[in-house]
Coordinates of C-alpha atoms (C1' of nucleotides) in Angstrom, one line a residue:
Chain A
M1 CA 15.6 -21.3 41.2
E2 CA 17.1 -19.1 44.0
A3 CA 14.4 -18.3 46.9
A4 CA 15.5 -16.8 49.4
A5 CA 13.3 -16.7 52.1
G6 CA 14.0 -13.2 53.8
G7 CA 17.0 -11.7 55.3
G8 CA 18.3 -14.8 57.7
G9 CA 20.6 -16.5 55.2
W10 CA 18.8 -19.5 53.4
D11 CA 16.8 -19.8 51.3
L12 CA 14.7 -22.9 50.0
N13 CA 16.8 -24.7 48.0
S14 CA 19.0 -25.3 50.3
L15 CA 16.0 -26.2 53.2
V16 CA 15.3 -29.0 50.7
A17 CA 18.4 -29.7 50.8
V18 CA 18.6 -30.4 54.1
L19 CA 15.2 -32.6 53.7
T20 CA 15.8 -34.6 51.0
Q21 CA 19.1 -35.8 53.3
G22 CA 16.7 -36.1 56.2
E23 CA 15.0 -38.6 54.3
A24 CA 17.7 -40.4 52.7
Q25 CA 19.3 -41.3 55.9
L26 CA 15.8 -42.3 56.9
R27 CA 15.7 -44.8 54.5
Q28 CA 18.9 -45.5 55.1
L29 CA 17.5 -46.5 59.2
C30 CA 14.7 -48.1 57.0
E31 CA 16.4 -50.9 55.1
C32 CA 18.6 -51.7 58.4
M33 CA 15.8 -51.8 60.2
A34 CA 14.3 -54.7 57.9
A35 CA 17.4 -57.4 57.9
R36 CA 16.8 -57.4 62.2
S37 CA 12.7 -57.7 61.4
P38 CA 11.4 -55.0 62.9
A39 CA 8.8 -54.9 64.9
E40 CA 5.1 -53.2 63.1
Q41 CA 4.5 -50.4 65.8
E42 CA 8.1 -49.6 64.8
K43 CA 8.3 -49.6 60.8
Q44 CA 5.0 -47.4 60.8
L45 CA 7.1 -45.1 62.3
V46 CA 9.6 -44.6 59.9
L47 CA 7.1 -45.4 57.3
R48 CA 5.1 -41.5 59.6
A49 CA 8.2 -39.9 59.6
Q50 CA 9.6 -40.9 55.9
S51 CA 5.5 -39.3 55.1
C52 CA 7.0 -36.3 56.6
F53 CA 10.5 -35.7 55.0
Q54 CA 8.1 -36.3 51.7
T55 CA 5.2 -33.5 53.2
A56 CA 8.1 -31.0 54.0
I57 CA 9.8 -31.5 51.8
C58 CA 6.8 -31.5 48.8
M59 CA 6.1 -27.9 50.9
A60 CA 9.6 -25.9 51.1
K61 CA 9.4 -27.2 46.3
A62 CA 6.0 -25.5 47.0
A63 CA 7.3 -22.6 48.4
D64 CA 10.1 -21.5 46.4
S65 CA 6.9 -21.2 43.5
D66 CA 5.2 -18.3 41.7
L67 CA 3.2 -17.1 44.9
F68 CA 6.1 -17.6 47.1
Q69 CA 8.1 -14.5 44.8
A70 CA 5.5 -13.3 44.0
A71 CA 4.5 -12.7 47.8
A72 CA 8.4 -12.1 48.2
A73 CA 8.7 -9.8 45.1
A74 CA 5.5 -7.8 46.5
A75 CA 6.9 -7.8 50.1
A76 CA 10.5 -6.1 48.2
A77 CA 8.5 -3.9 45.9
A78 CA 6.8 -2.3 48.9
A79 CA 10.0 -1.6 50.6
A80 CA 11.7 0.0 48.4
A81 CA 8.8 1.8 47.9
S82 CA 8.5 3.6 51.3
P83 CA 12.2 3.4 52.6
R84 CA 11.4 5.0 55.1
S85 CA 10.3 2.5 58.8
N86 CA 7.7 0.4 58.6
S87 CA 6.1 2.1 61.3
G88 CA 5.4 5.3 59.1
C89 CA 4.4 3.4 56.1
S90 CA 2.5 0.5 56.9
A91 CA -0.5 1.5 56.0
N92 CA 0.9 2.6 52.7
S93 CA 2.9 -0.2 52.0
E94 CA 0.2 -2.6 53.1
R95 CA -2.0 -1.6 50.9
A96 CA 0.8 -1.4 48.0
L97 CA 1.9 -4.7 48.9
K98 CA -2.4 -6.3 48.2
E99 CA -2.0 -4.1 45.3
Q100 CA 1.7 -6.3 43.9
Q101 CA 0.0 -9.7 45.3
R102 CA -3.6 -8.2 42.9
K103 CA -1.6 -7.7 39.9
E104 CA 0.2 -11.4 40.6
M105 CA -2.2 -13.1 41.3
C106 CA -4.1 -12.0 37.8
K107 CA -1.3 -12.6 35.7
K108 CA -1.4 -15.9 37.7
R109 CA -4.3 -17.0 36.3
K110 CA -4.1 -16.8 32.9
T111 CA -0.6 -19.2 33.4
L112 CA -2.4 -21.9 36.1
R113 CA -3.3 -25.1 34.4
K114 CA -7.2 -25.2 34.0
W115 CA -9.6 -28.6 33.2
T116 CA -12.7 -29.4 34.0
S117 CA -15.3 -31.8 35.4
R118 CA -19.0 -32.7 36.0
V119 CA -20.0 -34.1 38.6
R120 CA -23.8 -35.6 38.9
V121 CA -24.4 -36.0 42.8
L122 CA -27.6 -38.1 42.1
G123 CA -30.3 -38.0 45.0
S124 CA -29.0 -35.5 46.7
S125 CA -27.9 -32.5 45.3
N126 CA -26.3 -30.6 48.3
G127 CA -22.3 -30.0 46.9
H128 CA -19.1 -32.1 45.6
D129 CA -15.8 -32.6 47.2
D130 CA -12.9 -35.0 45.9
G131 CA -10.8 -35.1 48.4
F132 CA -9.3 -31.8 49.6
N133 CA -10.0 -29.5 51.8
W134 CA -11.5 -26.3 49.6
R135 CA -12.3 -22.8 50.9
K136 CA -14.6 -21.5 49.6
Y137 CA -14.4 -16.9 48.8
G138 CA -17.1 -15.7 47.0
K139 CA -19.9 -16.1 44.7
K140 CA -21.2 -14.9 42.0
D141 CA -24.6 -15.2 39.8
I142 CA -23.7 -16.1 36.2
L143 CA -24.7 -13.9 32.9
G144 CA -27.2 -16.8 31.2
A145 CA -26.4 -19.2 33.9
K146 CA -30.0 -20.4 36.4
Y147 CA -27.5 -21.1 39.3
P148 CA -25.2 -18.9 40.6
R149 CA -21.0 -20.2 40.4
A150 CA -19.9 -21.1 44.1
Y151 CA -15.6 -19.7 44.6
F152 CA -13.3 -22.3 46.5
R153 CA -9.4 -21.9 47.0
C154 CA -7.1 -24.5 48.4
T155 CA -8.1 -23.8 52.6
F156 CA -4.0 -24.6 52.3
R157 CA -3.4 -21.8 50.4
N158 CA -2.2 -20.2 53.7
A159 CA -0.2 -22.2 55.2
A160 CA 1.4 -24.6 52.7
G161 CA 1.1 -21.5 49.3
C162 CA -1.1 -24.2 47.8
P163 CA -2.6 -21.7 44.3
A164 CA -5.8 -24.5 43.5
M165 CA -9.2 -22.8 42.8
K166 CA -12.4 -24.9 41.9
Q167 CA -15.2 -22.9 41.0
V168 CA -18.5 -25.7 41.0
Q169 CA -21.8 -24.2 39.4
R170 CA -25.1 -26.3 38.9
S171 CA -26.0 -27.3 34.9
D172 CA -28.9 -25.6 33.8
D173 CA -30.1 -28.2 31.6
D174 CA -29.3 -30.9 35.2
P175 CA -29.8 -30.0 38.9
F176 CA -29.0 -33.1 39.9
A177 CA -24.9 -32.3 37.2
I178 CA -21.9 -29.8 39.0
D179 CA -19.7 -28.8 36.3
V180 CA -16.5 -28.2 38.5
T181 CA -13.9 -26.1 36.8
Y182 CA -10.4 -26.4 38.5
R183 CA -7.8 -23.5 39.0
G184 CA -3.3 -24.9 39.8
D185 CA -2.6 -28.2 40.6
H186 CA -2.2 -29.3 44.9
T187 CA 0.8 -28.7 46.7
C188 CA 0.5 -28.7 49.9
L189 CA -0.4 -32.5 49.5
Q190 CA -3.8 -32.4 52.2
S191 CA -4.5 -36.1 53.9
K192 CA -8.1 -36.5 54.7
R193 CA -9.2 -39.4 55.7
P194 CA -10.1 -39.2 59.1
Q195 CA -7.2 -42.3 61.4
P196 CA -10.1 -44.7 62.8
G197 CA -11.4 -44.5 66.0
A198 CA -10.3 -41.1 66.0
G199 CA -13.3 -39.3 64.3
A200 CA -15.0 -42.2 62.2
P201 CA -18.0 -43.4 62.9
P202 CA -19.0 -46.4 64.6
A203 CA -21.3 -47.4 62.4
L204 CA -18.7 -48.0 59.4
S205 CA -15.8 -48.5 61.8
S206 CA -17.9 -51.7 63.0
E207 CA -19.2 -52.8 59.6
P208 CA -17.8 -56.5 59.1
A209 CA -15.6 -57.1 56.0
E210 CA -18.9 -58.3 53.7
Q211 CA -20.9 -55.3 53.6
K212 CA -17.7 -53.5 53.2
Q213 CA -17.0 -55.3 50.2
Q214 CA -20.5 -54.6 49.3
L215 CA -19.8 -51.2 49.5
L216 CA -17.5 -51.2 47.9
H217 CA -19.1 -53.6 45.1
S218 CA -21.8 -50.7 44.3
L219 CA -19.3 -48.4 44.4
Q220 CA -18.0 -49.5 41.6
T221 CA -20.8 -50.4 39.3
S222 CA -22.6 -46.4 40.7
L223 CA -19.7 -44.0 40.4
K224 CA -18.6 -42.4 37.5
V225 CA -16.7 -38.8 36.4
E226 CA -16.9 -36.7 33.7
T227 CA -14.1 -34.0 33.0
E228 CA -13.4 -32.6 29.9
G229 CA -10.0 -30.6 28.2
F230 CA -8.8 -33.5 28.6
S231 CA -6.0 -34.6 25.2
S232 CA -6.3 -38.0 24.0
D233 CA -3.4 -39.6 25.5
D234 CA -4.3 -38.5 28.6
Q235 CA -6.8 -41.1 29.5
N236 CA -5.1 -42.5 31.9
H237 CA -5.2 -40.0 33.9
N238 CA -9.3 -39.8 34.0
C239 CA -9.5 -41.7 37.4
F240 CA -9.3 -41.5 41.0
S241 CA -5.7 -42.8 42.3
F242 CA -5.5 -43.4 45.5
S243 CA -1.3 -43.3 46.5
S244 CA 0.0 -44.4 49.6
T245 CA 3.8 -42.0 48.9
P246 CA 3.1 -38.6 47.5
A247 CA 5.6 -39.8 44.2
S248 CA 4.5 -42.2 43.9
G249 CA 1.9 -41.6 40.7
G250 CA -1.7 -42.3 39.6
V251 CA -2.3 -46.2 40.7
S252 CA -6.0 -47.0 39.3
P253 CA -7.6 -49.2 42.0
P254 CA -9.5 -52.2 40.9
F255 CA -13.6 -50.1 41.1
V256 CA -13.0 -47.2 39.3
S257 CA -13.7 -48.1 35.4
P258 CA -14.8 -44.9 34.2
T259 CA -16.6 -44.6 30.9
T260 CA -13.9 -42.2 29.3
T261 CA -14.1 -40.8 25.9
P262 CA -11.1 -38.8 24.9
E263 CA -12.0 -36.0 25.5
S264 CA -14.5 -36.2 28.3
S265 CA -15.6 -39.4 31.5
S266 CA -18.2 -38.5 34.2
F267 CA -18.5 -39.5 38.3
W268 CA -21.6 -41.0 38.5
L269 CA -22.5 -41.0 42.5
S270 CA -25.6 -42.6 43.3
S271 CA -28.6 -41.9 45.4
D272 CA -27.5 -45.2 47.9
F273 CA -23.9 -43.1 48.8
G274 CA -25.4 -40.2 49.1
D275 CA -27.2 -41.2 51.4
L276 CA -25.6 -43.2 53.5
F277 CA -22.9 -40.4 53.6
S278 CA -25.0 -38.1 54.3
A279 CA -25.8 -40.1 56.6
V280 CA -22.6 -40.4 58.8
T281 CA -20.9 -37.4 57.7
P282 CA -20.8 -34.0 58.3
A283 CA -22.1 -31.5 54.7
N284 CA -19.7 -33.2 51.8
D285 CA -17.7 -34.5 53.6
Y286 CA -17.8 -37.7 51.2
S287 CA -14.7 -38.9 49.6
S288 CA -13.1 -39.3 53.8
Y289 CA -15.4 -42.0 54.3
T290 CA -14.2 -43.0 50.6
D291 CA -10.4 -43.4 52.3
F292 CA -12.2 -44.7 55.0
I293 CA -14.1 -47.3 53.4
L294 CA -11.2 -48.7 50.9
D295 CA -9.0 -48.6 53.1
S296 CA -10.9 -50.5 56.1
A297 CA -11.9 -53.0 53.0
G298 CA -7.6 -54.0 52.2
F299 CA -6.1 -51.3 49.9
A300 CA -3.4 -49.3 50.8
A301 CA -3.4 -46.3 52.2
A302 CA -4.9 -43.0 50.4
S303 CA -4.3 -40.6 52.4
L304 CA -3.1 -38.8 49.3
F305 CA -4.8 -36.8 46.6
D306 CA -2.4 -35.7 43.7
A307 CA -5.2 -33.8 41.3
S308 CA -2.2 -33.6 39.0
A309 CA -2.2 -37.4 38.6
F310 CA -5.3 -37.6 38.2
F311 CA -6.2 -34.5 35.6
H312 CA -2.4 -34.5 33.6
D313 CA -2.1 -31.9 31.1
S314 CA -5.2 -30.8 30.2
E315 CA -5.3 -27.5 30.0
I316 CA -7.5 -25.7 28.3
Chain B
dT1 C1' -13.8 -17.4 70.0
dG2 C1' -12.0 -19.5 66.2
dC3 C1' -13.2 -20.6 62.2
dA4 C1' -16.0 -21.1 57.9
dT5 C1' -19.6 -18.7 54.1
dT6 C1' -22.5 -14.5 53.6
dT7 C1' -22.5 -10.8 50.9
dG8 C1' -21.6 -6.5 49.4
dA9 C1' -17.9 -4.2 46.8
dC10 C1' -13.9 -3.4 43.8
dC11 C1' -10.6 -4.6 40.3
dA12 C1' -9.2 -6.6 34.9
dT13 C1' -10.4 -7.1 31.7
dA14 C1' -12.7 -8.5 26.7
Chain C
dT1 C1' -19.2 -1.0 30.2
dA2 C1' -20.5 -5.0 31.1
dT3 C1' -18.8 -9.2 33.2
dG4 C1' -16.1 -13.0 35.4
dG5 C1' -13.3 -13.3 39.7
dT6 C1' -11.1 -12.4 44.0
dC7 C1' -11.1 -9.2 48.5
dA8 C1' -12.3 -8.6 53.5
dA9 C1' -15.9 -7.1 56.9
dA10 C1' -20.7 -9.3 58.9
dT11 C1' -22.6 -12.9 59.9
dG12 C1' -23.4 -17.5 61.7
dC13 C1' -21.9 -21.9 64.1
dA14 C1' -19.9 -24.9 66.9

DNA sequence: TGCATTTGACCATA
DNA sequence: TATGGTCAAATGCA
């Protein structure tokens, strides 16, 4: 796919190629370092640099996707519609651009992957967090539904062109259940895990390891995810997975034991955890701290949460 | 002051 | 034409 990134004489494929080359060289450096048993700090630096490269590659690839193309096409269309200077017709071209983007959005909405999850939050009804940063952009009363539907899009939609969106609606029949409909996969590779000592609550960071194990055990027994719209051969993806590298795919952590049926599974967040997290975190920010707890207890870094790894190929 | 949320209006679709 | 989905100005909050 040839995606001109403006009139600068380069395209995104070239950018991806350069970044990939950089990452490969970094990997070589890593191998060289391994031969002379480097210090832990050096290893961490290389790993972080590698992670940066991988993120940049993914972002470049994301920018190469439809949204970017749509924006470029819209800009081109607007420019073609107003051949005179931008200064004279900026309002018109801006309107044309928005009109074009809206049409592209409507087209894209039909093609975006879509899947639904039902999440139960016992003892707390203040929302749902799935590890991503979402920005609310609308709320709508739905005919026949007791509760309004909230609309969210990925916080990094503008920054990284991430097309992911979700709709959240409280279930009519079960006030503790919320139905979450996702559209599109994240391309932004968000990292939400709070850094120890940089925002992590002292109460948790100073907990004894035994207590953390108990928390994990409690989490294991009280977490249940309910999803809909999965094909029967996708059971492997019906659970949360935390991976240390974005491309490594889902590795099911030992604490998740989803009670899946071919078509549905469900999450339950117990009131214990709701209370615990609400006591130490901003509202709706539980997952950051599950990540933190897991990491503290010795699990692999849970810095990335790839929805496509969890809810795979489940178009409705 | 910057960012997130709210909310009324607008638009596309069935 | 009713309804769902999105936009963007207004508002609130840290």
